[in-house]
Coordinates of C-alpha atoms in Angstrom, one line a residue:
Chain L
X1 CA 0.0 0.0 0.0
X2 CA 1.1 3.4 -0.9
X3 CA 2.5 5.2 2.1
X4 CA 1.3 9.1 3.4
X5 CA 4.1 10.8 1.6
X6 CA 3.1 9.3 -1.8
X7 CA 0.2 10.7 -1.6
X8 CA 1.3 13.9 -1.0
X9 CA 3.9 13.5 -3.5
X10 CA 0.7 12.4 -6.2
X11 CA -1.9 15.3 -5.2
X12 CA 0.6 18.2 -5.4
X13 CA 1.8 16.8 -8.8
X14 CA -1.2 16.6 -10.0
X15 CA -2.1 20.2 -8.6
X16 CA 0.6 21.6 -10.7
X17 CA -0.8 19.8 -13.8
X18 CA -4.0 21.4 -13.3
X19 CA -2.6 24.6 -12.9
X20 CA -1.0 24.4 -16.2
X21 CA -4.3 23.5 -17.8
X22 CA -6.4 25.7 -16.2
X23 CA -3.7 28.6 -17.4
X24 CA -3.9 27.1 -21.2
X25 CA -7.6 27.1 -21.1
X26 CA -7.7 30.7 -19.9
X27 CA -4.8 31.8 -22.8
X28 CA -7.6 29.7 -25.3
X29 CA -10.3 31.4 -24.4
X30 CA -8.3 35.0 -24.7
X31 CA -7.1 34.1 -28.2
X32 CA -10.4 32.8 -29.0
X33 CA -12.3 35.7 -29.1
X34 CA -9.6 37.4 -31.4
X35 CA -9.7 34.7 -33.8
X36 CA -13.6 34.8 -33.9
X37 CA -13.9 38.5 -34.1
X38 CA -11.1 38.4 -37.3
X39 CA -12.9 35.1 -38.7
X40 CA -15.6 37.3 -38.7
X41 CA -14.4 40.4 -39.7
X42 CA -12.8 38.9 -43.0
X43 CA -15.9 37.4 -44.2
X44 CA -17.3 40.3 -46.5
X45 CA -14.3 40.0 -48.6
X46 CA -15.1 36.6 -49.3
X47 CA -18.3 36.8 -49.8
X48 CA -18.2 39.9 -51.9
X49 CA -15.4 38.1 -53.9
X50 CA -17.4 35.1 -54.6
X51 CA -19.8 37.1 -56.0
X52 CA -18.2 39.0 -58.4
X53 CA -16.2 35.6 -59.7
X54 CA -19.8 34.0 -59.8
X55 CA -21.0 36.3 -62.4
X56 CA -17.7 36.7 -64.0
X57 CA -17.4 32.8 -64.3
X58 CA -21.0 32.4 -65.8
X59 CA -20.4 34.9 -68.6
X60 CA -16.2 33.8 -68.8
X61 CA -18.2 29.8 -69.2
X62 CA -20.4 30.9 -71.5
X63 CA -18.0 32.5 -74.1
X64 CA -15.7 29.7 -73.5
X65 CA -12.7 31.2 -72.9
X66 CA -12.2 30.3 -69.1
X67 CA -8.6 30.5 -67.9
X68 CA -7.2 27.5 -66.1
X69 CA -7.4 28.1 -62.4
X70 CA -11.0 28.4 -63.2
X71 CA -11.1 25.5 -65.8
X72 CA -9.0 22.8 -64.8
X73 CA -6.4 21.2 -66.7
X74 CA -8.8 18.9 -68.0
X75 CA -7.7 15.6 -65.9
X76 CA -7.7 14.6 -62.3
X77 CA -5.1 12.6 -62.2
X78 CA -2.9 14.2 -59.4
X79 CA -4.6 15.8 -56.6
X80 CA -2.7 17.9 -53.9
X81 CA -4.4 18.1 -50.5
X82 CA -3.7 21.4 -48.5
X83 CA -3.9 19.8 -44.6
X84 CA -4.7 22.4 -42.3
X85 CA -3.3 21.0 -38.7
X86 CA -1.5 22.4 -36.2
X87 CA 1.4 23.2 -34.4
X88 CA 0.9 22.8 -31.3
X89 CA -0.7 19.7 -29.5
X90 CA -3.3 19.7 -26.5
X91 CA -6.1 20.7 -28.5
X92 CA -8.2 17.5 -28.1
X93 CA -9.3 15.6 -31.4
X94 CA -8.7 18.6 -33.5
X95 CA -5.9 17.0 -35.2
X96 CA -6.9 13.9 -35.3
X97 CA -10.3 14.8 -36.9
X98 CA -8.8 16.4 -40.4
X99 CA -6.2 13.9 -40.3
X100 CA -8.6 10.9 -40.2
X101 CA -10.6 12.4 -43.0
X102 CA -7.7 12.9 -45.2
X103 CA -6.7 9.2 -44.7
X104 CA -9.9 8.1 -46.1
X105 CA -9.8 10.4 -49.0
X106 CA -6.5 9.4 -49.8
X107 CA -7.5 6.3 -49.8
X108 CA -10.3 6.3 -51.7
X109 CA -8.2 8.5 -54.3
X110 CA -5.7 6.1 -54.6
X111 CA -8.2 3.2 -55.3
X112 CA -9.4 5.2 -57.6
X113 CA -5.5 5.1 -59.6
X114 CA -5.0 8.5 -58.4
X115 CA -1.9 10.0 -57.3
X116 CA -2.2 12.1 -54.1
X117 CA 0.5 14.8 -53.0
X118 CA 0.3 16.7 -49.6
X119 CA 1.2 19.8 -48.7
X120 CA 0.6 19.9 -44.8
X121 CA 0.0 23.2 -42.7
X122 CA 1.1 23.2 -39.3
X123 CA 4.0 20.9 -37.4
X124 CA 1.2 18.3 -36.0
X125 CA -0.6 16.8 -38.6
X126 CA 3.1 15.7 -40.0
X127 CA 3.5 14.1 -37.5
X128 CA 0.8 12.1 -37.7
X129 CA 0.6 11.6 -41.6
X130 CA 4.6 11.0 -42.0
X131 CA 4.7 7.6 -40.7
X132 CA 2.1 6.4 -43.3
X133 CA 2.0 8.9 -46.3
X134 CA 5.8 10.2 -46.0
X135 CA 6.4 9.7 -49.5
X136 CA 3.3 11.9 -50.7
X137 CA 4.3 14.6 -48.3
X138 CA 6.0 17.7 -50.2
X139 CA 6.3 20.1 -48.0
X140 CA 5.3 21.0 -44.7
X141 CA 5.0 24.4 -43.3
X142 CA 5.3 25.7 -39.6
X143 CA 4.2 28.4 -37.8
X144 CA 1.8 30.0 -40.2
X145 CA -0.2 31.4 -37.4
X146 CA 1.8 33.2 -34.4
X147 CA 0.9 35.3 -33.2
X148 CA -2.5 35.2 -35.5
X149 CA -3.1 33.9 -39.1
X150 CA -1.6 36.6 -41.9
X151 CA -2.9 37.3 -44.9
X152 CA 0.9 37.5 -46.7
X153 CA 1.3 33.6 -45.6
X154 CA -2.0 32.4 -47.1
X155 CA -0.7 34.7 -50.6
X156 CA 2.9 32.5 -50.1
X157 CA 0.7 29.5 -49.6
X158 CA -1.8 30.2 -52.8
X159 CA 1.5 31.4 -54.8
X160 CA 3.4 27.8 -54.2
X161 CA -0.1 25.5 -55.1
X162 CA -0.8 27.8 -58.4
X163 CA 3.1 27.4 -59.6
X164 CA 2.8 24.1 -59.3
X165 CA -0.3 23.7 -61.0
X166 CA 1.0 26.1 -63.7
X167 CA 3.9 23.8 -64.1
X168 CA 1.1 20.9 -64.7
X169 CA 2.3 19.1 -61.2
X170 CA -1.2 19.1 -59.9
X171 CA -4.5 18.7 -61.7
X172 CA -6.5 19.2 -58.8
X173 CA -6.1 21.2 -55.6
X174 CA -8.7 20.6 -52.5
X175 CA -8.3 22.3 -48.8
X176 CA -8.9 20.7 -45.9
X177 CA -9.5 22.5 -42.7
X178 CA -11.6 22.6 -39.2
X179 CA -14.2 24.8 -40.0
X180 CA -15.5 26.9 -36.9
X181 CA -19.2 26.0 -35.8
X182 CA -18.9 27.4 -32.2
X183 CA -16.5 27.3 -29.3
X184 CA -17.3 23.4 -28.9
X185 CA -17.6 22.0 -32.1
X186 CA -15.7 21.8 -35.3
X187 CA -16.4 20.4 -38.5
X188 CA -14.2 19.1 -41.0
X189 CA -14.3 21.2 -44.5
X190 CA -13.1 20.2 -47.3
X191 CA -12.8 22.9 -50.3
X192 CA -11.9 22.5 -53.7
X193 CA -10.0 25.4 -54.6
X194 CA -8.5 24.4 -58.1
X195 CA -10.3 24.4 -60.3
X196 CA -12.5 26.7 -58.7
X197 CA -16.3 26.1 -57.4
X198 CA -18.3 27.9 -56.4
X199 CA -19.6 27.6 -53.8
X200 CA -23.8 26.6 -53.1
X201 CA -26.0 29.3 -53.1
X202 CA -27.1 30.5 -49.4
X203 CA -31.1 31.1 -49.4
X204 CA -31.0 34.1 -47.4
X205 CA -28.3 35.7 -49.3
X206 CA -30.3 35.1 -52.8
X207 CA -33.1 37.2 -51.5
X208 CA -31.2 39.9 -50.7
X209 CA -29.3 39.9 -54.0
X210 CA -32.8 39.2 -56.5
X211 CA -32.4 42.4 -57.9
X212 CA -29.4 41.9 -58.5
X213 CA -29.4 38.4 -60.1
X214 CA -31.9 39.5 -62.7
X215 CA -28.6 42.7 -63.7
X216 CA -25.9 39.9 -63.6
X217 CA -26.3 39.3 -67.7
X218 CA -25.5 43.1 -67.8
X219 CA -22.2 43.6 -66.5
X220 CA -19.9 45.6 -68.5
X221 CA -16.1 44.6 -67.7
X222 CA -13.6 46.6 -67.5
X223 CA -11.1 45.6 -69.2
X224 CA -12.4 42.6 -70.4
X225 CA -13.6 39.2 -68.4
X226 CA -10.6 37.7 -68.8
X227 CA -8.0 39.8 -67.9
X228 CA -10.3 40.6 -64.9
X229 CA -10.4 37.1 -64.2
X230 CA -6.7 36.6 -64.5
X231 CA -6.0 39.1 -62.1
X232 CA -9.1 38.1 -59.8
X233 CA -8.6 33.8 -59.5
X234 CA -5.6 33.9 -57.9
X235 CA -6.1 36.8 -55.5
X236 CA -9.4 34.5 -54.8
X237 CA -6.9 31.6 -54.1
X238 CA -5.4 33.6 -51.1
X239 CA -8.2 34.5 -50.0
X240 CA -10.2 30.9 -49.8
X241 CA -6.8 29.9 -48.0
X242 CA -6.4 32.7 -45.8
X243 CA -10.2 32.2 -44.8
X244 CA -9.8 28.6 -44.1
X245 CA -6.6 29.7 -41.9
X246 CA -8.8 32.2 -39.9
X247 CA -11.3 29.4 -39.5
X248 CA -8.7 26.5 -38.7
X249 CA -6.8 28.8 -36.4
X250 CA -10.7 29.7 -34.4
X251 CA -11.3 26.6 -34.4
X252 CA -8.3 25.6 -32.6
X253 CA -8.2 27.9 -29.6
X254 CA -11.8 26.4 -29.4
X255 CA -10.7 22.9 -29.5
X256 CA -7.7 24.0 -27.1
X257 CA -10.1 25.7 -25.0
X258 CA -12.8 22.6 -24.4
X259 CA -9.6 20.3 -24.1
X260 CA -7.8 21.8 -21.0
X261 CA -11.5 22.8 -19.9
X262 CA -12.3 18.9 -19.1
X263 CA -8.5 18.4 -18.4
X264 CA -8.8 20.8 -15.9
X265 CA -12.4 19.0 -14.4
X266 CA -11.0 15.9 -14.8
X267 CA -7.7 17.2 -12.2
X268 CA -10.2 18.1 -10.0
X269 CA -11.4 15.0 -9.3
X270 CA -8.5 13.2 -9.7
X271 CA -7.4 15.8 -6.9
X272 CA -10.5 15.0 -4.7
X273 CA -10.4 11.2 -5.0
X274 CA -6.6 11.1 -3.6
X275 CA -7.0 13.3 -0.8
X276 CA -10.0 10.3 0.5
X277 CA -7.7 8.4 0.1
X278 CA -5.1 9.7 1.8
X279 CA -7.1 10.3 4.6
X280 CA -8.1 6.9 5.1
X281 CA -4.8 5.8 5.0
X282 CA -3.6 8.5 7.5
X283 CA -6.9 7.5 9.6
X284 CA -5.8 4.0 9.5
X285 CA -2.1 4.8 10.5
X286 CA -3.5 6.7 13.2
X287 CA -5.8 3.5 14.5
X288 CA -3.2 1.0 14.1
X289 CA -1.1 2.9 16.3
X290 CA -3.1 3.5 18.6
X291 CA -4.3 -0.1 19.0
X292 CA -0.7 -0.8 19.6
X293 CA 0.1 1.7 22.7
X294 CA -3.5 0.5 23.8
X295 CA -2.3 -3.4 23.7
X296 CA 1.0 -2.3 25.0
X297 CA -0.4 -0.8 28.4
X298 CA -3.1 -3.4 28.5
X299 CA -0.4 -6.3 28.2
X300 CA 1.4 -4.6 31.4
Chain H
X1 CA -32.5 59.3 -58.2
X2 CA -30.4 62.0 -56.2
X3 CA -32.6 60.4 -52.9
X4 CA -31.3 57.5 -53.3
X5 CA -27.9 57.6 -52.5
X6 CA -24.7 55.0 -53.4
X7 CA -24.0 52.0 -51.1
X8 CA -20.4 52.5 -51.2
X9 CA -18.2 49.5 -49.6
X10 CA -14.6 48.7 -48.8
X11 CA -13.4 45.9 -48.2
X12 CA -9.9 44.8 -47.4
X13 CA -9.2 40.9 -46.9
X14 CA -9.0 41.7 -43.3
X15 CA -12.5 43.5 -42.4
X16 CA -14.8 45.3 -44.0
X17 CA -13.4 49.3 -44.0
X18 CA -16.0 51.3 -44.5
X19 CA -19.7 50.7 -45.6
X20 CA -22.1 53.9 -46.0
X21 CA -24.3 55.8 -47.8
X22 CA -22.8 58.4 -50.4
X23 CA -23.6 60.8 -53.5
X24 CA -20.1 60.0 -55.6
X25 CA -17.4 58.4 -55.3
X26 CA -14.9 58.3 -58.0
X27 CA -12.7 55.1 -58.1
X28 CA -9.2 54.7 -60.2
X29 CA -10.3 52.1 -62.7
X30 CA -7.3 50.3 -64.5
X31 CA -8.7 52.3 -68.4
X32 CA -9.3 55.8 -65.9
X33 CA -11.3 56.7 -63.1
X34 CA -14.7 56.0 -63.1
X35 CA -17.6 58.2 -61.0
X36 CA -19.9 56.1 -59.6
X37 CA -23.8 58.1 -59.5
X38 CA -27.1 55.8 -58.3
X39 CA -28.0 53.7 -61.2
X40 CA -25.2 53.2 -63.0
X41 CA -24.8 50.9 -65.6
X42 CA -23.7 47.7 -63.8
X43 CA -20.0 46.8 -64.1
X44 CA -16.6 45.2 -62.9
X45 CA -13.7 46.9 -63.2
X46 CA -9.8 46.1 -61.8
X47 CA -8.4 48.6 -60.0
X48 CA -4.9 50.5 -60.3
X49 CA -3.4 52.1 -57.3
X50 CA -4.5 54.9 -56.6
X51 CA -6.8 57.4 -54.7
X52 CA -10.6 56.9 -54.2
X53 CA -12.4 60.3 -53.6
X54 CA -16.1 60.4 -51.7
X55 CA -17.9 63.1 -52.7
X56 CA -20.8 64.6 -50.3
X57 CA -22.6 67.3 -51.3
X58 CA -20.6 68.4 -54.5
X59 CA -17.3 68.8 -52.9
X60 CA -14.4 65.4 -51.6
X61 CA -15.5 64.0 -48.4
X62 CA -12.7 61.8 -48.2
X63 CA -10.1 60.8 -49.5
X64 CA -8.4 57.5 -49.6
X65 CA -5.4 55.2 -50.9
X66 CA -6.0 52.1 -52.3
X67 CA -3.2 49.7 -53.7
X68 CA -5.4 48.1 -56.5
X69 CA -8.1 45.6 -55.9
X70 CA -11.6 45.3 -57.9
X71 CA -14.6 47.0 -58.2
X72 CA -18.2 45.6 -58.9
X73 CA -20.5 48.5 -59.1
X74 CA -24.3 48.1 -59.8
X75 CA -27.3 50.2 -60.1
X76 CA -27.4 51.2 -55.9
X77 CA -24.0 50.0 -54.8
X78 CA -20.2 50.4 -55.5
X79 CA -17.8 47.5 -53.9
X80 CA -14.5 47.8 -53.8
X81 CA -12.5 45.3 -52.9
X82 CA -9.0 46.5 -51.9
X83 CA -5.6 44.9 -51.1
X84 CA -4.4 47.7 -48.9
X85 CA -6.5 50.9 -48.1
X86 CA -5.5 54.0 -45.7
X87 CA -6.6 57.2 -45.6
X88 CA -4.6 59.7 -48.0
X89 CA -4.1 62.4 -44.9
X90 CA -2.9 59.4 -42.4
X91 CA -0.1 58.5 -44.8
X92 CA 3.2 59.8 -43.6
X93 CA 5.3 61.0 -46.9
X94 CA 8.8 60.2 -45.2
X95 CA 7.7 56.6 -44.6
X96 CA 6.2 56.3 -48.2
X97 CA 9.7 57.6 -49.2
X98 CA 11.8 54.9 -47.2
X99 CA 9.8 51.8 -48.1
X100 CA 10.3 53.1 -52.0
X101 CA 13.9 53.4 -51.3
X102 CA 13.7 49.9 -49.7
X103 CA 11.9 48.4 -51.8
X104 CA 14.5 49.9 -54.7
X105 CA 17.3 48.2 -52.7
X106 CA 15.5 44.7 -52.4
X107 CA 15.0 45.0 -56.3
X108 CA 18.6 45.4 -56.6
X109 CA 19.4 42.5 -54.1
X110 CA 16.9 40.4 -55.8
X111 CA 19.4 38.5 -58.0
X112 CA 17.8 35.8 -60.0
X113 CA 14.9 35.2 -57.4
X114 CA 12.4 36.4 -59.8
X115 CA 9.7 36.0 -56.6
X116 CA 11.3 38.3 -54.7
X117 CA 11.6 40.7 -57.2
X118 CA 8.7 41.1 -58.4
X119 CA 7.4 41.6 -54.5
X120 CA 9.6 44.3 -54.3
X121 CA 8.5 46.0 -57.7
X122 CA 4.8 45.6 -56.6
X123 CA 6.0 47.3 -52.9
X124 CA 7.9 50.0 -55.0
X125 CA 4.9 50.7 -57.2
X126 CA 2.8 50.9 -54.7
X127 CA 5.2 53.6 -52.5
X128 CA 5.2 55.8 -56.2
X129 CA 1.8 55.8 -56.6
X130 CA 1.2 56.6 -53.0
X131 CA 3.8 59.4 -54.1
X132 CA 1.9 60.7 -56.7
X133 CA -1.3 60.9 -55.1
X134 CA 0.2 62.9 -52.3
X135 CA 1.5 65.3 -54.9
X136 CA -1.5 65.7 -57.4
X137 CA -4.7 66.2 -55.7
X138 CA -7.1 65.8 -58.0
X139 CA -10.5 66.8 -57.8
X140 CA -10.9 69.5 -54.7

């Protein structure tokens, strides 16, 4: 049986734990509500941006002169998967969830006689994919997001995937990243970013925008469509990526923060259970000795 | 049509700068800068760096510095979508003149990394034309 000083020993270590968790859950929470606010801030951008390429790509389709990024190569054959993981650990099944998604997919792309190359964001998920998909790994970068996601990383980012699409490397380019539902859940999102699509039409947004749907046939462009949409598609491709940075990196001081949150609960209890215990075995040291003195005297 | 006014937006990849209600605003359209009135002809346009002007009751409201983006303007809105915007009277001339002469220097130690260089070309144009707006003001 474990003696009083192990005990002590055990509840003061794991005091110190929980102290460290319950710090990283408050630093989560702190950085959480930045990266919501600028999740949220950078969303009109996005939008706006998807709107403007929606009617550009519907007129660019329909004279049939659509550049590649918005195109495709034509094939499928090699697809590149932008992993969005992170670098630190202690953030719960965040990591776990996009990397168990992109084994499937890789998977089932490679059943499919695909080839599959991986550019991975963030020091974690390499970890996790090296020991099985080394080989298809390209590159992986590290810390993309201290203090807080910039836009010139997701431009570096977009700039690497289109040169190696325009040097016919990759046929097909899809984003995976944690997108950010609330402070508890995340949901895994895969985007395709090359070539592009858009996105499904939101309901509420289409009322709003009825007026304008019935002008979109009327656009003048200025230039022309194409030289607008040379000029717009891969500014669009630092945007989708800097947006799903924003998102992955909300998403992660939320999964951070529910992590050391039940780490912290689960301390306490851990904390509580010990010190019974050690009071009964301090209680029953006590009574053992006790009976001893007592049969002592008696024995006298 | 003069009651109802122009939605005028900007937006930079970070937040959305500035959404309100104007008479005019004249943006620097790659062909030449373009007024924007309520219920003009719908159109997309790229932007060159330059200066937007906001006009409010016939005179500039404001004026301010874009480094190129696009702009989708419709019947009762004008959206700009901008890759760096700032106020022309916030932008301090002897900084504007040190990243140009930085950005001259990178082009210099740029070498073969054709990357590199054109970053710094695009940082250098962008410092000129911040420059020249400083120096022309159009439109009073």
């Amino acid at each position: 049986m474990a003696s009083l000083k192990d005990f002590r020993v055990r509840i003061a270590s794991v005091k110190s734990t929980q102290r460290i968790t319950s710090a990283m859950k408050m630093v989560a929470a702190a950085k959480l509500r930045r990266a919501q606010e600028e999740a949220i801030a950078a969303r009109p951008y996005s939008e706006r941006m998807e709107r403007m390429l929606g009617s550009l790509a519907e007129s660019a389709a329909a004279s049939g002169n659509a550049p590649p990024l918005l195109a495709g190569s034509g094939k499928d054959n090699v697809q590149l998967l932008v992993v969005m993981t992170t670098d630190r650990g202690l953030c719960g099944g965040f990591n776990g969830s996009v990397t168990r998604w992109t084994r499937q997919r890789i998977n089932a792309l490679r059943a499919e006689g695909k080839e599959v190359k991986l550019l991975i964001v963030g020091r974690k998920g390499r970890g996790i994919l090296r020991a099985e998909f080394g080989s298809l790994i390209i590159d992986t970068l590290e810390d993309t997001a201290r203090p807080m996601p910039r836009f010139e990383t997701a431009v570096e980012i977009a700039q690497r995937v289109r040169t190696m699409f325009e040097a016919g490397e990759i046929d097909v380019c899809t984003i995976v990243y944690n997108k950010f539902i609330s402070a508890l859940t995340q949901e895994v999102t895969p985007q395709q970013l090359i070539p592009f699509a858009l996105p499904e039409a939101d309901d509420s947004d289409a009322e709003d925008d009825s007026t304008d749907v019935a002008g979109n046939a009327a656009y003048e462009y200025e230039p022309d469509e194409k030289e607008i949409l040379t000029d717009l598609l891969p500014r669009n491709l630092s945007v989708q990526v800097f947006r799903a940075m924003l998102e992955s990196f909300a998403s992660e001081q939320g999964a951070r923060m529910t992590a050391m949150d039940s780490a912290t609960r689960n301390a306490g209890d851990m904390i509580n259970r010990l010190t019974i215990q050690y009071n009964r075995t301090r209680q029953a040291a006590i009574t053992t000795e006790l009976i001893e003195i007592i049969s002592g005297a008696e024995a006298l | 049509m003069a009651d109802n006014p122009v939605q005028f937006e900007l937006v930079s990849p970070e937040k959305l700068l500035l959404s309100e209600e104007v008479e005019m605003v004249v943006v620097p359209g790659v062909e030449g800068d373009f007024g924007v009135l309520p219920g003009h002809a719908p159109m997309i346009s790229t932007v060159r760096p330059g200066v937007i002007h906001v006009f409010e009751g016939g005179s500039v409201k404001s004026r301010i510095f874009v480094a190129g983006g696009f702009a989708e303007v419709t019947a009762a809105r004008c959206t700009v979508l901008a890759e760096e915007a700032v106020p022309l009277d916030e932008i301090d001339r002897a900084g504007v003149e040190k990243d140009l002469q930085n950005a001259n220097d990178d082009i210099r130690d740029a070498g073969g990394d054709a990357a590199q260089l054109a970053l710094a070309e695009a940082r250098a144009a962008t410092a000129r034309a911040k420059l020249a707006a400083l120096d022309n003001l159009v439109y009073q």
